[in-house]
GROMACS .gro file of C-alpha atoms in nm:
model
  449
    1MET     CA    1   1.981  -3.060   2.060
    2PRO     CA    2   1.713  -2.838   1.902
    3VAL     CA    3   1.970  -2.733   1.641
    4ALA     CA    4   2.034  -3.098   1.552
    5VAL     CA    5   1.661  -3.162   1.527
    6LEU     CA    6   1.617  -2.862   1.298
    7ARG     CA    7   1.905  -2.973   1.079
    8ARG     CA    8   1.760  -3.321   1.048
    9ALA     CA    9   1.415  -3.183   0.965
   10ALA     CA   10   1.563  -2.952   0.702
   11ARG     CA   11   1.764  -3.235   0.549
   12GLU     CA   12   1.460  -3.463   0.532
   13THR     CA   13   1.252  -3.183   0.380
   14LEU     CA   14   1.500  -3.077   0.114
   15SER     CA   15   1.672  -3.401   0.020
   16GLY     CA   16   1.573  -3.648  -0.248
   17LEU     CA   17   1.425  -3.403  -0.497
   18PRO     CA   18   1.574  -3.389  -0.848
   19ARG     CA   19   1.799  -3.104  -0.958
   20GLU     CA   20   1.546  -3.000  -1.223
   21PHE     CA   21   1.289  -2.940  -0.950
   22TRP     CA   22   1.519  -2.694  -0.775
   23TRP     CA   23   1.576  -2.499  -1.095
   24LEU     CA   24   1.200  -2.483  -1.146
   25TRP     CA   25   1.164  -2.380  -0.781
   26THR     CA   26   1.424  -2.108  -0.834
   27SER     CA   27   1.235  -1.983  -1.136
   28THR     CA   28   0.917  -1.963  -0.928
   29LEU     CA   29   1.093  -1.774  -0.649
   30VAL     CA   30   1.250  -1.523  -0.889
   31ASN     CA   31   0.912  -1.474  -1.057
   32ARG     CA   32   0.742  -1.392  -0.728
   33LEU     CA   33   1.028  -1.176  -0.600
   34GLY     CA   34   0.970  -0.957  -0.905
   35ALA     CA   35   0.591  -0.943  -0.888
   36PHE     CA   36   0.564  -0.571  -0.816
   37VAL     CA   37   0.296  -0.459  -1.061
   38ALA     CA   38  -0.004  -0.638  -0.909
   39THR     CA   39   0.071  -0.471  -0.576
   40PHE     CA   40   0.083  -0.110  -0.694
   41MET     CA   41  -0.122  -0.124  -1.017
   42ALA     CA   42  -0.434   0.036  -0.868
   43LEU     CA   43  -0.229   0.314  -0.709
   44TYR     CA   44  -0.041   0.367  -1.036
   45LEU     CA   45  -0.365   0.412  -1.230
   46THR     CA   46  -0.543   0.632  -0.974
   47LEU     CA   47  -0.259   0.839  -0.827
   48ASP     CA   48   0.005   0.856  -1.098
   49ARG     CA   49  -0.220   0.848  -1.406
   50GLY     CA   50  -0.523   1.016  -1.249
   51TYR     CA   51  -0.782   0.762  -1.360
   52SER     CA   52  -1.091   0.676  -1.157
   53ALA     CA   53  -1.127   0.385  -0.919
   54SER     CA   54  -1.384   0.237  -1.158
   55TYR     CA   55  -1.130   0.236  -1.440
   56ALA     CA   56  -0.872   0.073  -1.211
   57GLY     CA   57  -1.129  -0.196  -1.133
   58LEU     CA   58  -1.191  -0.248  -1.505
   59VAL     CA   59  -0.819  -0.299  -1.566
   60ALA     CA   60  -0.807  -0.548  -1.279
   61SER     CA   61  -1.097  -0.737  -1.434
   62LEU     CA   62  -0.923  -0.745  -1.772
   63LEU     CA   63  -0.610  -0.887  -1.610
   64GLY     CA   64  -0.824  -1.161  -1.461
   65LEU     CA   65  -1.016  -1.217  -1.783
   66GLY     CA   66  -0.690  -1.262  -1.971
   67GLY     CA   67  -0.598  -1.533  -1.726
   68VAL     CA   68  -0.928  -1.709  -1.775
   69VAL     CA   69  -0.882  -1.710  -2.152
   70SER     CA   70  -0.528  -1.848  -2.137
   71SER     CA   71  -0.585  -2.115  -1.871
   72LEU     CA   72  -0.699  -2.382  -2.114
   73GLY     CA   73  -0.482  -2.254  -2.399
   74GLY     CA   74  -0.170  -2.281  -2.184
   75GLY     CA   75  -0.264  -2.636  -2.089
   76VAL     CA   76  -0.312  -2.742  -2.450
   77MET     CA   77   0.022  -2.584  -2.545
   78ALA     CA   78   0.198  -2.768  -2.262
   79ASP     CA   79   0.068  -3.102  -2.395
   80ARG     CA   80   0.116  -3.033  -2.765
   81LEU     CA   81   0.429  -2.819  -2.783
   82GLY     CA   82   0.590  -2.929  -2.458
   83ARG     CA   83   0.638  -2.778  -2.114
   84ARG     CA   84   0.965  -2.599  -2.191
   85PRO     CA   85   0.855  -2.421  -2.514
   86THR     CA   86   0.531  -2.313  -2.346
   87LEU     CA   87   0.720  -2.168  -2.049
   88LEU     CA   88   0.962  -1.982  -2.276
   89VAL     CA   89   0.684  -1.834  -2.491
   90ALA     CA   90   0.472  -1.739  -2.190
   91GLN     CA   91   0.754  -1.586  -1.986
   92THR     CA   92   0.905  -1.383  -2.270
   93SER     CA   93   0.556  -1.262  -2.366
   94THR     CA   94   0.489  -1.167  -2.004
   95ALA     CA   95   0.814  -0.972  -1.983
   96ALA     CA   96   0.740  -0.783  -2.306
   97SER     CA   97   0.379  -0.701  -2.216
   98VAL     CA   98   0.464  -0.591  -1.859
   99ALA     CA   99   0.737  -0.360  -1.990
  100LEU     CA  100   0.496  -0.220  -2.250
  101LEU     CA  101   0.235  -0.160  -1.980
  102GLY     CA  102   0.474   0.082  -1.812
  103PHE     CA  103   0.494   0.301  -2.123
  104VAL     CA  104   0.142   0.310  -2.272
  105GLU     CA  105  -0.068   0.607  -2.165
  106HIS     CA  106  -0.401   0.597  -2.349
  107PRO     CA  107  -0.672   0.431  -2.133
  108VAL     CA  108  -0.776   0.194  -2.412
  109ALA     CA  109  -0.414   0.094  -2.470
  110ILE     CA  110  -0.358   0.035  -2.098
  111ALA     CA  111  -0.668  -0.183  -2.079
  112GLY     CA  112  -0.566  -0.383  -2.386
  113VAL     CA  113  -0.210  -0.442  -2.267
  114ALA     CA  114  -0.338  -0.538  -1.920
  115PHE     CA  115  -0.547  -0.809  -2.085
  116LEU     CA  116  -0.234  -0.935  -2.265
  117VAL     CA  117  -0.041  -0.937  -1.937
  118GLY     CA  118  -0.313  -1.150  -1.779
  119MET     CA  119  -0.306  -1.392  -2.072
  120ALA     CA  120   0.072  -1.425  -2.089
  121SER     CA  121   0.132  -1.461  -1.715
  122ASN     CA  122  -0.136  -1.723  -1.664
  123ALA     CA  123  -0.040  -1.929  -1.971
  124SER     CA  124   0.275  -2.053  -1.798
  125ARG     CA  125   0.100  -2.203  -1.494
  126PRO     CA  126  -0.030  -2.530  -1.643
  127ALA     CA  127   0.318  -2.590  -1.791
  128VAL     CA  128   0.489  -2.528  -1.455
  129GLN     CA  129   0.245  -2.759  -1.283
  130ALA     CA  130   0.274  -3.032  -1.543
  131MET     CA  131   0.655  -3.014  -1.545
  132MET     CA  132   0.671  -3.047  -1.169
  133ALA     CA  133   0.448  -3.352  -1.183
  134ASP     CA  134   0.671  -3.496  -1.460
  135ILE     CA  135   1.001  -3.464  -1.276
  136VAL     CA  136   0.909  -3.545  -0.914
  137ARG     CA  137   0.844  -3.899  -0.789
  138PRO     CA  138   0.486  -3.965  -0.670
  139GLU     CA  139   0.593  -4.018  -0.309
  140ASP     CA  140   0.772  -3.680  -0.306
  141ARG     CA  141   0.511  -3.468  -0.483
  142VAL     CA  142   0.324  -3.334  -0.180
  143ARG     CA  143   0.656  -3.220  -0.033
  144ALA     CA  144   0.762  -3.066  -0.364
  145PHE     CA  145   0.431  -2.885  -0.409
  146SER     CA  146   0.459  -2.750  -0.058
  147LEU     CA  147   0.811  -2.620  -0.115
  148ASN     CA  148   0.696  -2.450  -0.435
  149TYR     CA  149   0.401  -2.294  -0.255
  150TRP     CA  150   0.637  -2.176   0.016
  151ALA     CA  151   0.857  -2.009  -0.246
  152ILE     CA  152   0.550  -1.833  -0.389
  153ASN     CA  153   0.461  -1.690  -0.050
  154LEU     CA  154   0.817  -1.594   0.039
  155GLY     CA  155   0.852  -1.413  -0.290
  156PHE     CA  156   0.516  -1.245  -0.243
  157ALA     CA  157   0.610  -1.120   0.104
  158VAL     CA  158   0.937  -0.969  -0.019
  159SER     CA  159   0.795  -0.820  -0.339
  160SER     CA  160   0.499  -0.665  -0.156
  161MET     CA  161   0.732  -0.482   0.080
  162ALA     CA  162   0.966  -0.377  -0.199
  163ALA     CA  163   0.683  -0.256  -0.423
  164GLY     CA  164   0.602   0.035  -0.196
  165PHE     CA  165   0.959   0.163  -0.197
  166ILE     CA  166   0.992   0.116  -0.573
  167ALA     CA  167   0.666   0.304  -0.635
  168GLU     CA  168   0.795   0.602  -0.437
  169VAL     CA  169   1.093   0.624  -0.674
  170SER     CA  170   0.928   0.536  -1.005
  171TYR     CA  171   0.629   0.327  -1.108
  172ARG     CA  172   0.789   0.267  -1.445
  173ALA     CA  173   1.095   0.122  -1.272
  174GLY     CA  174   0.863  -0.135  -1.113
  175PHE     CA  175   0.729  -0.242  -1.451
  176LEU     CA  176   1.078  -0.274  -1.594
  177LEU     CA  177   1.212  -0.461  -1.291
  178GLU     CA  178   0.928  -0.713  -1.311
  179ALA     CA  179   0.987  -0.755  -1.685
  180GLY     CA  180   1.357  -0.809  -1.625
  181MET     CA  181   1.306  -1.068  -1.352
  182THR     CA  182   1.054  -1.253  -1.567
  183LEU     CA  183   1.317  -1.268  -1.839
  184VAL     CA  184   1.556  -1.414  -1.581
  185CYS     CA  185   1.299  -1.690  -1.524
  186ALA     CA  186   1.296  -1.760  -1.897
  187VAL     CA  187   1.676  -1.776  -1.902
  188VAL     CA  188   1.673  -2.027  -1.615
  189VAL     CA  189   1.422  -2.241  -1.805
  190PHE     CA  190   1.624  -2.216  -2.128
  191LEU     CA  191   1.960  -2.303  -1.971
  192LYS     CA  192   1.871  -2.547  -1.694
  193LEU     CA  193   1.542  -2.723  -1.763
  194PRO     CA  194   1.512  -2.994  -2.028
  195GLU     CA  195   1.178  -3.089  -2.176
  196SER     CA  196   0.993  -3.317  -1.934
  197ARG     CA  197   0.687  -3.417  -2.137
  198PRO     CA  198   0.659  -3.799  -2.130
  199GLU     CA  199   0.717  -3.972  -2.459
  200GLN     CA  200   0.401  -4.118  -2.610
  201GLU     CA  201   0.540  -4.455  -2.703
  202ASP     CA  202   0.216  -4.646  -2.680
  203LYS     CA  203   0.023  -4.659  -3.008
  204ALA     CA  204  -0.311  -4.631  -2.829
  205VAL     CA  205  -0.192  -4.310  -2.666
  206ARG     CA  206  -0.088  -4.161  -3.000
  207GLU     CA  207  -0.418  -4.252  -3.166
  208ASP     CA  208  -0.648  -4.170  -2.876
  209GLY     CA  209  -0.481  -3.881  -2.694
  210VAL     CA  210  -0.628  -3.672  -2.418
  211GLY     CA  211  -0.822  -3.371  -2.544
  212LEU     CA  212  -1.032  -3.106  -2.371
  213GLY     CA  213  -1.336  -3.325  -2.438
  214THR     CA  214  -1.171  -3.599  -2.234
  215VAL     CA  215  -1.128  -3.359  -1.944
  216LEU     CA  216  -1.488  -3.236  -1.962
  217ARG     CA  217  -1.623  -3.592  -1.973
  218ASP     CA  218  -1.420  -3.691  -1.669
  219GLY     CA  219  -1.698  -3.652  -1.416
  220ARG     CA  220  -1.487  -3.716  -1.110
  221PHE     CA  221  -1.219  -3.466  -1.208
  222MET     CA  222  -1.477  -3.203  -1.302
  223SER     CA  223  -1.627  -3.256  -0.957
  224VAL     CA  224  -1.287  -3.165  -0.814
  225VAL     CA  225  -1.280  -2.857  -1.037
  226GLY     CA  226  -1.620  -2.756  -0.904
  227LEU     CA  227  -1.515  -2.809  -0.543
  228SER     CA  228  -1.191  -2.618  -0.597
  229PHE     CA  229  -1.401  -2.332  -0.735
  230LEU     CA  230  -1.603  -2.325  -0.412
  231VAL     CA  231  -1.289  -2.332  -0.197
  232ALA     CA  232  -1.132  -2.061  -0.413
  233LEU     CA  233  -1.438  -1.838  -0.366
  234VAL     CA  234  -1.384  -1.862   0.009
  235PHE     CA  235  -1.010  -1.797   0.005
  236GLN     CA  236  -1.050  -1.505  -0.237
  237GLN     CA  237  -1.239  -1.316   0.032
  238GLY     CA  238  -0.911  -1.246   0.208
  239ALA     CA  239  -0.818  -1.019  -0.082
  240VAL     CA  240  -1.160  -0.885  -0.188
  241GLY     CA  241  -1.422  -0.916   0.087
  242LEU     CA  242  -1.206  -0.857   0.392
  243PRO     CA  243  -1.061  -0.515   0.294
  244VAL     CA  244  -1.405  -0.389   0.187
  245ALA     CA  245  -1.570  -0.511   0.507
  246MET     CA  246  -1.296  -0.364   0.726
  247GLY     CA  247  -1.317  -0.033   0.541
  248ALA     CA  248  -1.695  -0.023   0.584
  249ALA     CA  249  -1.646  -0.087   0.957
  250GLY     CA  250  -1.416   0.215   0.988
  251PHE     CA  251  -1.078   0.045   0.976
  252THR     CA  252  -0.795   0.197   0.774
  253PRO     CA  253  -0.596   0.040   0.489
  254ALA     CA  254  -0.304   0.013   0.732
  255ASP     CA  255  -0.526  -0.189   0.969
  256TYR     CA  256  -0.613  -0.426   0.689
  257GLY     CA  257  -0.248  -0.451   0.590
  258MET     CA  258  -0.154  -0.550   0.944
  259ALA     CA  259  -0.425  -0.816   0.959
  260ILE     CA  260  -0.357  -0.972   0.619
  261ALA     CA  261   0.020  -0.968   0.674
  262VAL     CA  262  -0.037  -1.246   0.927
  263ASN     CA  263  -0.133  -1.472   0.636
  264GLY     CA  264   0.204  -1.448   0.464
  265VAL     CA  265   0.402  -1.468   0.788
  266ILE     CA  266   0.226  -1.786   0.901
  267ILE     CA  267   0.261  -1.954   0.563
  268VAL     CA  268   0.633  -1.879   0.542
  269ALA     CA  269   0.684  -1.997   0.900
  270LEU     CA  270   0.459  -2.303   0.909
  271GLN     CA  271   0.411  -2.433   0.553
  272ILE     CA  272   0.707  -2.672   0.563
  273PRO     CA  273   0.662  -2.811   0.919
  274VAL     CA  274   0.286  -2.854   0.870
  275THR     CA  275   0.347  -3.034   0.541
  276ARG     CA  276   0.586  -3.271   0.719
  277PHE     CA  277   0.303  -3.344   0.962
  278ILE     CA  278   0.033  -3.406   0.699
  279GLU     CA  279   0.249  -3.555   0.421
  280HIS     CA  280   0.153  -3.918   0.485
  281ARG     CA  281  -0.188  -3.865   0.642
  282ASP     CA  282  -0.525  -3.947   0.489
  283PRO     CA  283  -0.599  -3.682   0.223
  284ARG     CA  284  -0.971  -3.755   0.255
  285ARG     CA  285  -0.989  -3.614   0.605
  286LEU     CA  286  -0.745  -3.333   0.531
  287LEU     CA  287  -0.953  -3.196   0.244
  288VAL     CA  288  -1.274  -3.213   0.443
  289VAL     CA  289  -1.119  -3.051   0.749
  290SER     CA  290  -0.937  -2.778   0.553
  291SER     CA  291  -1.251  -2.684   0.356
  292VAL     CA  292  -1.464  -2.656   0.669
  293LEU     CA  293  -1.187  -2.474   0.857
  294ALA     CA  294  -1.156  -2.221   0.574
  295GLY     CA  295  -1.531  -2.158   0.569
  296TYR     CA  296  -1.561  -2.112   0.943
  297GLY     CA  297  -1.235  -1.919   0.963
  298PHE     CA  298  -1.394  -1.654   0.743
  299GLY     CA  299  -1.726  -1.706   0.919
  300LEU     CA  300  -1.567  -1.598   1.247
  301THR     CA  301  -1.488  -1.263   1.085
  302ALA     CA  302  -1.851  -1.167   1.152
  303PHE     CA  303  -1.761  -1.141   1.523
  304ALA     CA  304  -1.438  -0.941   1.476
  305GLY     CA  305  -1.436  -0.592   1.618
  306SER     CA  306  -1.067  -0.511   1.639
  307VAL     CA  307  -0.755  -0.555   1.430
  308GLY     CA  308  -0.634  -0.821   1.673
  309VAL     CA  309  -0.947  -1.030   1.631
  310PHE     CA  310  -0.936  -0.989   1.254
  311ALA     CA  311  -0.576  -1.115   1.267
  312LEU     CA  312  -0.689  -1.419   1.469
  313THR     CA  313  -0.948  -1.508   1.205
  314VAL     CA  314  -0.676  -1.477   0.941
  315CYS     CA  315  -0.472  -1.728   1.144
  316VAL     CA  316  -0.760  -1.978   1.129
  317TRP     CA  317  -0.817  -1.973   0.754
  318THR     CA  318  -0.444  -1.952   0.685
  319LEU     CA  319  -0.400  -2.288   0.860
  320ALA     CA  320  -0.672  -2.421   0.630
  321GLU     CA  321  -0.483  -2.281   0.332
  322ILE     CA  322  -0.158  -2.446   0.441
  323VAL     CA  323  -0.329  -2.786   0.465
  324ASN     CA  324  -0.549  -2.749   0.158
  325ALA     CA  325  -0.285  -2.634  -0.091
  326PRO     CA  326  -0.055  -2.941  -0.105
  327THR     CA  327  -0.336  -3.187  -0.029
  328GLN     CA  328  -0.559  -3.068  -0.311
  329THR     CA  329  -0.257  -3.070  -0.537
  330GLY     CA  330  -0.209  -3.436  -0.454
  331LEU     CA  331  -0.570  -3.505  -0.546
  332VAL     CA  332  -0.527  -3.342  -0.886
  333VAL     CA  333  -0.211  -3.548  -0.928
  334ARG     CA  334  -0.409  -3.867  -0.884
  335LEU     CA  335  -0.674  -3.771  -1.135
  336SER     CA  336  -0.467  -3.638  -1.427
  337PRO     CA  337  -0.349  -3.881  -1.700
  338THR     CA  338   0.018  -3.849  -1.791
  339HIS     CA  339  -0.026  -3.727  -2.147
  340GLY     CA  340  -0.305  -3.490  -2.051
  341ARG     CA  341  -0.140  -3.321  -1.756
  342GLY     CA  342  -0.131  -2.982  -1.925
  343ARG     CA  343  -0.499  -2.986  -2.020
  344TYR     CA  344  -0.606  -3.113  -1.680
  345GLN     CA  345  -0.395  -2.849  -1.508
  346GLY     CA  346  -0.538  -2.585  -1.740
  347MET     CA  347  -0.891  -2.680  -1.638
  348TYR     CA  348  -0.793  -2.680  -1.272
  349THR     CA  349  -0.628  -2.337  -1.309
  350LEU     CA  350  -0.946  -2.217  -1.478
  351SER     CA  351  -1.148  -2.287  -1.163
  352TRP     CA  352  -0.931  -2.044  -0.969
  353ALA     CA  353  -0.926  -1.789  -1.249
  354VAL     CA  354  -1.306  -1.784  -1.269
  355ALA     CA  355  -1.331  -1.762  -0.891
  356SER     CA  356  -1.104  -1.456  -0.898
  357LEU     CA  357  -1.356  -1.288  -1.129
  358VAL     CA  358  -1.670  -1.399  -0.946
  359ALA     CA  359  -1.552  -1.335  -0.589
  360PRO     CA  360  -1.523  -0.952  -0.613
  361VAL     CA  361  -1.868  -0.921  -0.770
  362MET     CA  362  -2.022  -1.161  -0.520
  363SER     CA  363  -1.867  -1.001  -0.213
  364GLY     CA  364  -1.954  -0.649  -0.324
  365PHE     CA  365  -2.316  -0.742  -0.397
  366VAL     CA  366  -2.365  -0.924  -0.068
  367ILE     CA  367  -2.201  -0.653   0.142
  368ASP     CA  368  -2.398  -0.374  -0.027
  369ARG     CA  369  -2.736  -0.551  -0.016
  370PHE     CA  370  -2.722  -0.750   0.306
  371GLY     CA  371  -2.411  -0.655   0.504
  372ALA     CA  372  -2.072  -0.812   0.569
  373GLU     CA  373  -2.215  -1.055   0.825
  374TRP     CA  374  -2.406  -1.230   0.548
  375LEU     CA  375  -2.088  -1.265   0.342
  376TRP     CA  376  -1.907  -1.434   0.628
  377GLY     CA  377  -2.205  -1.658   0.692
  378MET     CA  378  -2.206  -1.757   0.324
  379CYS     CA  379  -1.836  -1.842   0.350
  380ALA     CA  380  -1.914  -2.083   0.634
  381VAL     CA  381  -2.191  -2.243   0.427
  382VAL     CA  382  -1.978  -2.271   0.112
  383GLY     CA  383  -1.684  -2.416   0.307
  384THR     CA  384  -1.913  -2.674   0.466
  385ALA     CA  385  -2.062  -2.764   0.129
  386ALA     CA  386  -1.713  -2.812  -0.017
  387GLY     CA  387  -1.617  -3.031   0.279
  388VAL     CA  388  -1.924  -3.250   0.228
  389GLY     CA  389  -1.847  -3.267  -0.143
  390TYR     CA  390  -1.493  -3.385  -0.078
  391ALA     CA  391  -1.617  -3.644   0.171
  392VAL     CA  392  -1.855  -3.790  -0.088
  393LEU     CA  393  -1.603  -3.771  -0.373
  394MET     CA  394  -1.312  -3.924  -0.182
  395ARG     CA  395  -1.520  -4.226  -0.084
  396ARG     CA  396  -1.505  -4.334  -0.451
  397LEU     CA  397  -1.139  -4.249  -0.502
  398PRO     CA  398  -0.919  -4.555  -0.568
  399GLU     CA  399  -0.583  -4.602  -0.404
  400GLU     CA  400  -0.296  -4.447  -0.600
  401GLU     CA  401  -0.118  -4.702  -0.817
  402ASP     CA  402   0.251  -4.738  -0.885
  403GLU     CA  403   0.373  -4.497  -1.153
  404GLY     CA  404   0.502  -4.770  -1.376
  405THR     CA  405   0.171  -4.959  -1.392
  406ARG     CA  406  -0.031  -4.676  -1.545
  407THR     CA  407  -0.095  -4.579  -1.902
  408GLY     CA  408  -0.173  -4.235  -2.033
  409THR     CA  409  -0.512  -4.302  -2.186
  410GLY     CA  410  -0.746  -4.315  -1.890
  411THR     CA  411  -1.018  -4.067  -1.825
  412GLY     CA  412  -0.963  -4.048  -1.454
  413ARG     CA  413  -1.221  -4.308  -1.358
  414GLY     CA  414  -0.988  -4.574  -1.231
  415GLY     CA  415  -0.891  -4.831  -1.487
  416GLY     CA  416  -0.514  -4.779  -1.493
  417ALA     CA  417  -0.481  -4.417  -1.598
  418GLU     CA  418  -0.164  -4.246  -1.484
  419ILE     CA  419  -0.278  -3.956  -1.280
  420ALA     CA  420  -0.053  -3.663  -1.214
  421GLY     CA  421  -0.063  -3.285  -1.187
  422ILE     CA  422  -0.024  -2.992  -0.952
  423LYS     CA  423  -0.225  -2.706  -0.812
  424GLY     CA  424  -0.246  -2.391  -1.012
  425VAL     CA  425  -0.219  -2.155  -0.767
  426GLU     CA  426  -0.133  -1.958  -0.770
  427GLU     CA  427  -0.378  -1.737  -0.934
  428VAL     CA  428  -0.467  -1.473  -1.185
  429ALA     CA  429  -0.327  -1.131  -1.107
  430VAL     CA  430  -0.621  -0.941  -0.961
  431VAL     CA  431  -0.526  -0.591  -0.855
  432ALA     CA  432  -0.606  -0.478  -0.502
  433ALA     CA  433  -0.654  -0.116  -0.412
  434VAL     CA  434  -0.438  -0.148  -0.101
  435PRO     CA  435  -0.060  -0.196  -0.132
  436GLY     CA  436   0.045  -0.545  -0.030
  437VAL     CA  437  -0.290  -0.710  -0.098
  438LYS     CA  438  -0.255  -1.048  -0.260
  439ALA     CA  439  -0.399  -1.102  -0.600
  440GLY     CA  440  -0.549  -1.424  -0.680
  441VAL     CA  441  -0.584  -1.779  -0.852
  442ALA     CA  442  -0.450  -2.127  -0.783
  443ASP     CA  443  -0.127  -2.102  -0.760
  444GLY     CA  444  -0.246  -2.180  -0.399
  445PRO     CA  445  -0.493  -1.978  -0.324
  446ALA     CA  446  -0.455  -1.621  -0.431
  447ARG     CA  447  -0.104  -1.621  -0.564
  448VAL     CA  448   0.065  -1.600  -0.899
  449VAL     CA  449   0.298  -1.877  -1.006
   0.00000   0.00000   0.00000
């Protein structure tokens, strides 16, 4: 009987999605299965190349800065050139720059190429997000976003484990393998994915398209961007604040690895069943609850004194992550006009990219000046503030309209604008000094798409 129940649940979860979605999903999975460099980059620079930890941190910052720069540019390209050309340009550029990074030796050259890697890898995210919104029906989007997020985490778990073994053989092999698998993603896009950008048949759309100014003037959407920035600051602490705090408390990198591994295991195990549970529930409550749960999940870290307790706190905020990721994606979907999906997704991705730059500086300053307990207390406060913000914002959110009744010229304030999009998640590649540490934006929190 349980087997029959599981089969039915799997069939209901996987059925009804278009073939193009599964090719895009496959591309995401292959991309994450080959994401070796972010895991061992700090070790490569410090152990293999002999550079200082400060230089490794600078390279990590340049990777993140490259992602910030390309967030909006990738969104504009996705709207103007199309999703498919943007993906092809971004993925081939990523493959070339990652391969080059494995061969350059001068510190200035390494830093410059790392910036290019950050730009190229992040430029594809708005296009991926916009394409997924284009090809999946509104009623199936939360499920599709969840499946994509699950693929990101599954790929991350496998690549993190493989990275250590690859690094023992050859760091350069890791760079080349990642470049090769990124090229495979480009081949999948080229052979299997048609352009999905909606045709702008309406004259008003052609004459009054959606520009970055439209996005910036959309007060409600920019409020979502601000709230997503707050939530991202909290989730980033799993990769930046937690290892520093555990190290300061006398725990080893292996202890941190054991605690943070719980995050990936829980997401892979529970993302799909939890999404089935929340798929048709009120997103207003889910966003409020997930934001507060994330804040207090990290807040509880102040009382952790053993690896087991640290792992329990990871369980709490991981549940918040599982709920928040597809639900917040659905909110962005409702606020993005059809012909501005790329730009809207670029702005949303930017919130996570900026958070990935701010979070390390913030956590380091607070821990050094006031202690880790203050950082965890701030997480609780920020999570609560985000929850209150979502509660206020969602009170003014109109019910989602039928896809066919919307135009593409709205500014996100109601009035008939088609609103679609997807979470960026996955995240800018921010290098961690411990093997297996996640690097972070929006593709869900702290993951690269």
